[in-house]
Amino acid sequence: MRVFEFSTAIVREPGRSVVKGLKSDPQAVPTYEGVLAEHRAYVDALAAAGLSIDILKPLEGFPDSVFVEDTALTFSEGAILLRPGAPSRQAERDEVRGALARHFANVFELGVGEYADGGDVLMTPEKVFIGLSRRTNRLGVEALTRYLGTLGRKVLVVQTPATVLHFKSACALLSEDTIVAAKALAATGIFDGYRVLETPEGEDGAANLVRVNTQVLLDGSYPRTAEMIAKEGLEVKLLPVTEVAKLDAGLSCMSLRWAKPDED
Ligand code: CIR
């Protein structure tokens, strides 16, 4: 099962309202120009990694809509339209439905009361980890487990650490058998059976990286993680995300990625 080989991505350009996005630190206010520049560098990196990219228009009514990962799960076999858990983000799903319909014949949808953010979902070849969190509830996980089962995937329900917004704020798949995780999450033992690389001291935020084909997209403020990944023989592409990080977000949040079946 291919989990980091992608041919296609959906992204959404940030609107000027992005400066009003949800965040935990009231002092950390991003600039629109800064987020836009970081988003453009990210889209360029996805294109350089070989993906064709569907760029959706900015939505001023939804400050966090640039974080399109939270609205859907996408696979070669189909897609699942999620229901983001933050009240201000719930209707973002209605703005993504049309794009999913353009790309997928088969789209499942979470129902009323079934909440899940894509940031809480980590794909590996054997299973899908789903972290219960402030955004992803039990009903959401149960519905996802059913739909993912139909798409041939097994689910392991875990707990998103209380210190982070999303499960994938603290972990990412680096290769078929290797997960990069912040030390506290690695220590829980949930990744037993995988090779786990812990982020170096002071670099927990680096775990929100994205493996895309042969490259690893990594937040440029984490040099020791970059060194650790380069030692794995992978090509590291450093990207600026300091403005995006002020919104409790990182690299994985800004795209939906999948491999088109005819390119498998
Ligand atoms: C939010 O609080 O929903 C946004 N400010 C950040 C979303 C980040 N998304 C992600 O980690 N998948």
GROMACS .gro file of N, CA and C in nm, residues 59-178:
model
  360
   59LEU      N    1  -1.051   3.151   0.078
   59LEU     CA    2  -1.187   3.168   0.134
   59LEU      C    3  -1.177   3.265   0.251
   60GLU      N    4  -1.212   3.389   0.229
   60GLU     CA    5  -1.197   3.489   0.337
   60GLU      C    6  -1.285   3.457   0.457
   61GLY      N    7  -1.396   3.389   0.434
   61GLY     CA    8  -1.486   3.356   0.545
   61GLY      C    9  -1.433   3.246   0.636
   62PHE      N   10  -1.324   3.181   0.593
   62PHE     CA   11  -1.268   3.069   0.671
   62PHE      C   12  -1.117   3.091   0.688
   63PRO      N   13  -1.079   3.159   0.795
   63PRO     CA   14  -0.938   3.195   0.815
   63PRO      C   15  -0.842   3.076   0.812
   64ASP      N   16  -0.891   2.958   0.858
   64ASP     CA   17  -0.802   2.841   0.866
   64ASP      C   18  -0.812   2.749   0.745
   65SER      N   19  -0.881   2.794   0.639
   65SER     CA   20  -0.907   2.702   0.528
   65SER      C   21  -0.782   2.665   0.448
   66VAL      N   22  -0.673   2.740   0.467
   66VAL     CA   23  -0.546   2.702   0.403
   66VAL      C   24  -0.499   2.564   0.453
   67PHE      N   25  -0.546   2.527   0.573
   67PHE     CA   26  -0.506   2.398   0.631
   67PHE      C   27  -0.602   2.288   0.585
   68VAL      N   28  -0.598   2.267   0.456
   68VAL     CA   29  -0.696   2.183   0.386
   68VAL      C   30  -0.689   2.036   0.429
   69GLU      N   31  -0.576   1.997   0.486
   69GLU     CA   32  -0.561   1.857   0.531
   69GLU      C   33  -0.672   1.816   0.628
   70ASP      N   34  -0.722   1.912   0.705
   70ASP     CA   35  -0.819   1.877   0.809
   70ASP      C   36  -0.958   1.848   0.756
   71THR      N   37  -0.981   1.871   0.626
   71THR     CA   38  -1.116   1.857   0.572
   71THR      C   39  -1.143   1.723   0.504
   72ALA      N   40  -1.039   1.644   0.476
   72ALA     CA   41  -1.063   1.520   0.399
   72ALA      C   42  -0.946   1.422   0.414
   73LEU      N   43  -0.974   1.297   0.381
   73LEU     CA   44  -0.868   1.196   0.364
   73LEU      C   45  -0.874   1.153   0.219
   74THR      N   46  -0.760   1.139   0.155
   74THR     CA   47  -0.759   1.105   0.011
   74THR      C   48  -0.669   0.985  -0.014
   75PHE      N   49  -0.717   0.895  -0.099
   75PHE     CA   50  -0.645   0.771  -0.132
   75PHE      C   51  -0.660   0.745  -0.281
   76SER      N   52  -0.582   0.650  -0.332
   76SER     CA   53  -0.600   0.608  -0.472
   76SER      C   54  -0.743   0.561  -0.494
   77GLU      N   55  -0.800   0.491  -0.394
   77GLU     CA   56  -0.931   0.425  -0.410
   77GLU      C   57  -1.051   0.516  -0.387
   78GLY      N   58  -1.031   0.632  -0.330
   78GLY     CA   59  -1.144   0.718  -0.298
   78GLY      C   60  -1.107   0.820  -0.192
   79ALA      N   61  -1.209   0.893  -0.145
   79ALA     CA   62  -1.182   0.998  -0.046
   79ALA      C   63  -1.289   0.995   0.063
   80ILE      N   64  -1.255   1.055   0.176
   80ILE     CA   65  -1.353   1.070   0.284
   80ILE      C   66  -1.359   1.218   0.320
   81LEU      N   67  -1.478   1.275   0.310
   81LEU     CA   68  -1.495   1.415   0.350
   81LEU      C   69  -1.515   1.416   0.501
   82LEU      N   70  -1.427   1.488   0.571
   82LEU     CA   71  -1.431   1.489   0.717
   82LEU      C   72  -1.524   1.599   0.768
   83ARG      N   73  -1.532   1.610   0.899
   83ARG     CA   74  -1.609   1.717   0.962
   83ARG      C   75  -1.517   1.775   1.070
   84PRO      N   76  -1.446   1.884   1.036
   84PRO     CA   77  -1.348   1.939   1.130
   84PRO      C   78  -1.414   1.975   1.264
   85GLY      N   79  -1.338   1.951   1.372
   85GLY     CA   80  -1.396   1.964   1.505
   85GLY      C   81  -1.411   2.106   1.558
   86ALA      N   82  -1.336   2.201   1.502
   86ALA     CA   83  -1.347   2.339   1.552
   86ALA      C   84  -1.472   2.404   1.492
   87PRO      N   85  -1.559   2.465   1.575
   87PRO     CA   86  -1.683   2.522   1.521
   87PRO      C   87  -1.658   2.617   1.403
   88SER      N   88  -1.554   2.699   1.409
   88SER     CA   89  -1.531   2.796   1.300
   88SER      C   90  -1.485   2.728   1.171
   89ARG      N   91  -1.451   2.599   1.178
   89ARG     CA   92  -1.398   2.529   1.061
   89ARG      C   93  -1.496   2.428   1.001
   90GLN      N   94  -1.608   2.406   1.070
   90GLN     CA   95  -1.694   2.295   1.028
   90GLN      C   96  -1.744   2.306   0.884
   91ALA      N   97  -1.777   2.428   0.841
   91ALA     CA   98  -1.835   2.442   0.706
   91ALA      C   99  -1.727   2.443   0.597
   92GLU      N  100  -1.599   2.434   0.636
   92GLU     CA  101  -1.493   2.423   0.533
   92GLU      C  102  -1.516   2.300   0.445
   93ARG      N  103  -1.578   2.197   0.505
   93ARG     CA  104  -1.601   2.074   0.428
   93ARG      C  105  -1.687   2.101   0.304
   94ASP      N  106  -1.781   2.195   0.317
   94ASP     CA  107  -1.870   2.224   0.204
   94ASP      C  108  -1.795   2.291   0.089
   95GLU      N  109  -1.682   2.351   0.122
   95GLU     CA  110  -1.601   2.419   0.021
   95GLU      C  111  -1.502   2.324  -0.046
   96VAL      N  112  -1.490   2.204   0.006
   96VAL     CA  113  -1.394   2.107  -0.048
   96VAL      C  114  -1.466   1.996  -0.125
   97ARG      N  115  -1.595   1.981  -0.095
   97ARG     CA  116  -1.674   1.872  -0.155
   97ARG      C  117  -1.662   1.872  -0.307
   98GLY      N  118  -1.674   1.990  -0.370
   98GLY     CA  119  -1.669   2.000  -0.516
   98GLY      C  120  -1.534   1.955  -0.571
   99ALA      N  121  -1.428   1.994  -0.504
   99ALA     CA  122  -1.293   1.955  -0.550
   99ALA      C  123  -1.277   1.803  -0.541
  100LEU      N  124  -1.327   1.745  -0.433
  100LEU     CA  125  -1.316   1.598  -0.420
  100LEU      C  126  -1.395   1.530  -0.532
  101ALA      N  127  -1.513   1.585  -0.562
  101ALA     CA  128  -1.596   1.524  -0.667
  101ALA      C  129  -1.526   1.530  -0.803
  102ARG      N  130  -1.443   1.633  -0.823
  102ARG     CA  131  -1.368   1.642  -0.951
  102ARG      C  132  -1.264   1.532  -0.963
  103HIS      N  133  -1.211   1.489  -0.849
  103HIS     CA  134  -1.099   1.394  -0.852
  103HIS      C  135  -1.138   1.250  -0.821
  104PHE      N  136  -1.250   1.231  -0.748
  104PHE     CA  137  -1.282   1.096  -0.700
  104PHE      C  138  -1.425   1.057  -0.735
  105ALA      N  139  -1.440   0.933  -0.784
  105ALA     CA  140  -1.575   0.882  -0.811
  105ALA      C  141  -1.641   0.840  -0.680
  106ASN      N  142  -1.558   0.806  -0.583
  106ASN     CA  143  -1.604   0.743  -0.461
  106ASN      C  144  -1.570   0.834  -0.341
  107VAL      N  145  -1.671   0.906  -0.287
  107VAL     CA  146  -1.643   0.994  -0.171
  107VAL      C  147  -1.740   0.961  -0.057
  108PHE      N  148  -1.685   0.918   0.056
  108PHE     CA  149  -1.767   0.898   0.177
  108PHE      C  150  -1.773   1.031   0.252
  109GLU      N  151  -1.874   1.045   0.339
  109GLU     CA  152  -1.882   1.169   0.417
  109GLU      C  153  -1.912   1.137   0.564
  110LEU      N  154  -1.840   1.200   0.655
  110LEU     CA  155  -1.875   1.187   0.797
  110LEU      C  156  -2.010   1.252   0.821
  111GLY      N  157  -2.089   1.191   0.909
  111GLY     CA  158  -2.225   1.241   0.935
  111GLY      C  159  -2.230   1.339   1.051
  112VAL      N  160  -2.351   1.381   1.083
  112VAL     CA  161  -2.373   1.477   1.191
  112VAL      C  162  -2.318   1.421   1.323
  113GLY      N  163  -2.243   1.503   1.394
  113GLY     CA  164  -2.188   1.462   1.524
  113GLY      C  165  -2.060   1.380   1.513
  114GLU      N  166  -2.021   1.345   1.389
  114GLU     CA  167  -1.898   1.265   1.369
  114GLU      C  168  -1.785   1.360   1.330
  115TYR      N  169  -1.702   1.392   1.429
  115TYR     CA  170  -1.597   1.492   1.405
  115TYR      C  171  -1.460   1.426   1.389
  116ALA      N  172  -1.385   1.472   1.291
  116ALA     CA  173  -1.245   1.431   1.278
  116ALA      C  174  -1.171   1.534   1.194
  117ASP      N  175  -1.049   1.565   1.235
  117ASP     CA  176  -0.958   1.650   1.159
  117ASP      C  177  -0.853   1.560   1.094
  118GLY      N  178  -0.818   1.587   0.970
  118GLY     CA  179  -0.716   1.508   0.902
  118GLY      C  180  -0.582   1.508   0.974
  119GLY      N  181  -0.557   1.613   1.051
  119GLY     CA  182  -0.431   1.622   1.126
  119GLY      C  183  -0.417   1.514   1.231
  120ASP      N  184  -0.528   1.448   1.265
  120ASP     CA  185  -0.523   1.340   1.365
  120ASP      C  186  -0.508   1.202   1.302
  121VAL      N  187  -0.485   1.197   1.171
  121VAL     CA  188  -0.484   1.068   1.101
  121VAL      C  189  -0.346   1.044   1.037
  122LEU      N  190  -0.281   0.939   1.081
  122LEU     CA  191  -0.148   0.903   1.028
  122LEU      C  192  -0.157   0.770   0.952
  123MET      N  193  -0.124   0.775   0.824
  123MET     CA  194  -0.126   0.653   0.741
  123MET      C  195   0.007   0.580   0.750
  124THR      N  196   0.002   0.451   0.765
  124THR     CA  197   0.121   0.369   0.748
  124THR      C  198   0.079   0.254   0.655
  125PRO      N  199   0.174   0.177   0.604
  125PRO     CA  200   0.133   0.070   0.513
  125PRO      C  201   0.039  -0.031   0.578
  126GLU      N  202   0.059  -0.062   0.706
  126GLU     CA  203  -0.024  -0.166   0.770
  126GLU      C  204  -0.151  -0.113   0.831
  127LYS      N  205  -0.145   0.009   0.883
  127LYS     CA  206  -0.263   0.058   0.953
  127LYS      C  207  -0.268   0.210   0.953
  128VAL      N  208  -0.385   0.257   0.993
  128VAL     CA  209  -0.408   0.401   1.004
  128VAL      C  210  -0.424   0.433   1.153
  129PHE      N  211  -0.336   0.518   1.204
  129PHE     CA  212  -0.350   0.563   1.343
  129PHE      C  213  -0.447   0.682   1.344
  130ILE      N  214  -0.545   0.678   1.434
  130ILE     CA  215  -0.633   0.795   1.449
  130ILE      C  216  -0.628   0.839   1.595
  131GLY      N  217  -0.591   0.964   1.615
  131GLY     CA  218  -0.578   1.017   1.751
  131GLY      C  219  -0.705   1.087   1.795
  132LEU      N  220  -0.763   1.038   1.904
  132LEU     CA  221  -0.873   1.112   1.965
  132LEU      C  222  -0.816   1.243   2.018
  133SER      N  223  -0.888   1.352   2.000
  133SER     CA  224  -0.831   1.481   2.038
  133SER      C  225  -0.945   1.579   2.068
  134ARG      N  226  -0.909   1.704   2.087
  134ARG     CA  227  -1.012   1.807   2.105
  134ARG      C  228  -1.092   1.824   1.977
  135ARG      N  229  -1.039   1.777   1.864
  135ARG     CA  230  -1.105   1.793   1.734
  135ARG      C  231  -1.167   1.663   1.679
  136THR      N  232  -1.118   1.550   1.726
  136THR     CA  233  -1.160   1.420   1.671
  136THR      C  234  -1.227   1.340   1.781
  137ASN      N  235  -1.357   1.311   1.764
  137ASN     CA  236  -1.430   1.243   1.872
  137ASN      C  237  -1.455   1.096   1.840
  138ARG      N  238  -1.507   1.026   1.938
  138ARG     CA  239  -1.531   0.882   1.928
  138ARG      C  240  -1.620   0.848   1.808
  139LEU      N  241  -1.729   0.926   1.790
  139LEU     CA  242  -1.820   0.897   1.678
  139LEU      C  243  -1.748   0.914   1.544
  140GLY      N  244  -1.663   1.016   1.537
  140GLY     CA  245  -1.585   1.039   1.415
  140GLY      C  246  -1.494   0.921   1.387
  141VAL      N  247  -1.428   0.874   1.492
  141VAL     CA  248  -1.335   0.761   1.476
  141VAL      C  249  -1.411   0.635   1.433
  142GLU      N  250  -1.529   0.614   1.492
  142GLU     CA  251  -1.605   0.493   1.456
  142GLU      C  252  -1.647   0.497   1.309
  143ALA      N  253  -1.693   0.614   1.264
  143ALA     CA  254  -1.734   0.626   1.123
  143ALA      C  255  -1.612   0.609   1.031
  144LEU      N  256  -1.502   0.671   1.070
  144LEU     CA  257  -1.381   0.658   0.987
  144LEU      C  258  -1.334   0.513   0.980
  145THR      N  259  -1.345   0.443   1.091
  145THR     CA  260  -1.302   0.303   1.094
  145THR      C  261  -1.385   0.221   0.993
  146ARG      N  262  -1.514   0.250   0.985
  146ARG     CA  263  -1.599   0.179   0.889
  146ARG      C  264  -1.557   0.213   0.745
  147TYR      N  265  -1.543   0.342   0.716
  147TYR     CA  266  -1.511   0.382   0.578
  147TYR      C  267  -1.371   0.334   0.539
  148LEU      N  268  -1.277   0.347   0.633
  148LEU     CA  269  -1.140   0.302   0.601
  148LEU      C  270  -1.139   0.151   0.579
  149GLY      N  271  -1.222   0.080   0.652
  149GLY     CA  272  -1.233  -0.066   0.632
  149GLY      C  273  -1.279  -0.097   0.490
  150THR      N  274  -1.377  -0.019   0.443
  150THR     CA  275  -1.426  -0.038   0.306
  150THR      C  276  -1.313  -0.011   0.205
  151LEU      N  277  -1.224   0.081   0.241
  151LEU     CA  278  -1.112   0.113   0.151
  151LEU      C  279  -0.991   0.021   0.178
  152GLY      N  280  -1.013  -0.083   0.257
  152GLY     CA  281  -0.910  -0.184   0.278
  152GLY      C  282  -0.805  -0.148   0.381
  153ARG      N  283  -0.840  -0.059   0.475
  153ARG     CA  284  -0.741  -0.018   0.575
  153ARG      C  285  -0.786  -0.047   0.717
  154LYS      N  286  -0.687  -0.090   0.799
  154LYS     CA  287  -0.714  -0.118   0.940
  154LYS      C  288  -0.685   0.007   1.023
  155VAL      N  289  -0.760   0.025   1.132
  155VAL     CA  290  -0.743   0.145   1.215
  155VAL      C  291  -0.692   0.107   1.353
  156LEU      N  292  -0.602   0.188   1.407
  156LEU     CA  293  -0.566   0.178   1.549
  156LEU      C  294  -0.601   0.313   1.613
  157VAL      N  295  -0.690   0.308   1.710
  157VAL     CA  296  -0.732   0.432   1.777
  157VAL      C  297  -0.634   0.462   1.890
  158VAL      N  298  -0.581   0.583   1.893
  158VAL     CA  299  -0.485   0.623   1.995
  158VAL      C  300  -0.529   0.757   2.053
  159GLN      N  301  -0.448   0.810   2.145
  159GLN     CA  302  -0.481   0.939   2.205
  159GLN      C  303  -0.382   1.043   2.154
  160THR      N  304  -0.432   1.152   2.102
  160THR     CA  305  -0.343   1.264   2.066
  160THR      C  306  -0.292   1.324   2.197
  161PRO      N  307  -0.159   1.347   2.209
  161PRO     CA  308  -0.109   1.406   2.334
  161PRO      C  309  -0.175   1.542   2.362
  162ALA      N  310  -0.204   1.568   2.489
  162ALA     CA  311  -0.276   1.692   2.525
  162ALA      C  312  -0.194   1.817   2.493
  163THR      N  313  -0.063   1.800   2.480
  163THR     CA  314   0.025   1.915   2.457
  163THR      C  315   0.026   1.963   2.312
  164VAL      N  316  -0.033   1.886   2.221
  164VAL     CA  317  -0.032   1.927   2.080
  164VAL      C  318  -0.176   1.934   2.027
  165LEU      N  319  -0.194   2.009   1.917
  165LEU     CA  320  -0.327   2.023   1.859
  165LEU      C  321  -0.372   1.893   1.794
  166HIS      N  322  -0.285   1.838   1.709
  166HIS     CA  323  -0.320   1.719   1.631
  166HIS      C  324  -0.218   1.607   1.654
  167PHE      N  325  -0.260   1.484   1.631
  167PHE     CA  326  -0.171   1.369   1.644
  167PHE      C  327  -0.045   1.389   1.560
  168LYS      N  328  -0.065   1.433   1.434
  168LYS     CA  329   0.051   1.448   1.345
  168LYS      C  330   0.131   1.575   1.371
  169SER      N  331   0.090   1.655   1.472
  169SER     CA  332   0.180   1.762   1.514
  169SER      C  333   0.305   1.699   1.574
  170ALA      N  334   0.293   1.573   1.618
  170ALA     CA  335   0.401   1.510   1.693
  170ALA      C  336   0.459   1.385   1.627
  171CYS      N  337   0.416   1.352   1.506
  171CYS     CA  338   0.472   1.232   1.440
  171CYS      C  339   0.445   1.236   1.290
  172ALA      N  340   0.525   1.156   1.218
  172ALA     CA  341   0.507   1.145   1.071
  172ALA      C  342   0.569   1.015   1.025
  173LEU      N  343   0.520   0.967   0.912
  173LEU     CA  344   0.579   0.847   0.852
  173LEU      C  345   0.698   0.890   0.766
  174LEU      N  346   0.815   0.829   0.792
  174LEU     CA  347   0.934   0.866   0.716
  174LEU      C  348   0.961   0.767   0.603
  175SER      N  349   0.936   0.639   0.633
  175SER     CA  350   0.951   0.535   0.529
  175SER      C  351   0.853   0.425   0.565
  176GLU      N  352   0.853   0.316   0.489
  176GLU     CA  353   0.748   0.215   0.512
  176GLU      C  354   0.746   0.164   0.656
  177ASP      N  355   0.865   0.156   0.719
  177ASP     CA  356   0.868   0.099   0.854
  177ASP      C  357   0.917   0.198   0.960
  178THR      N  358   0.935   0.323   0.923
  178THR     CA  359   0.997   0.419   1.017
  178THR      C  360   0.908   0.540   1.042
   0.00000   0.00000   0.00000
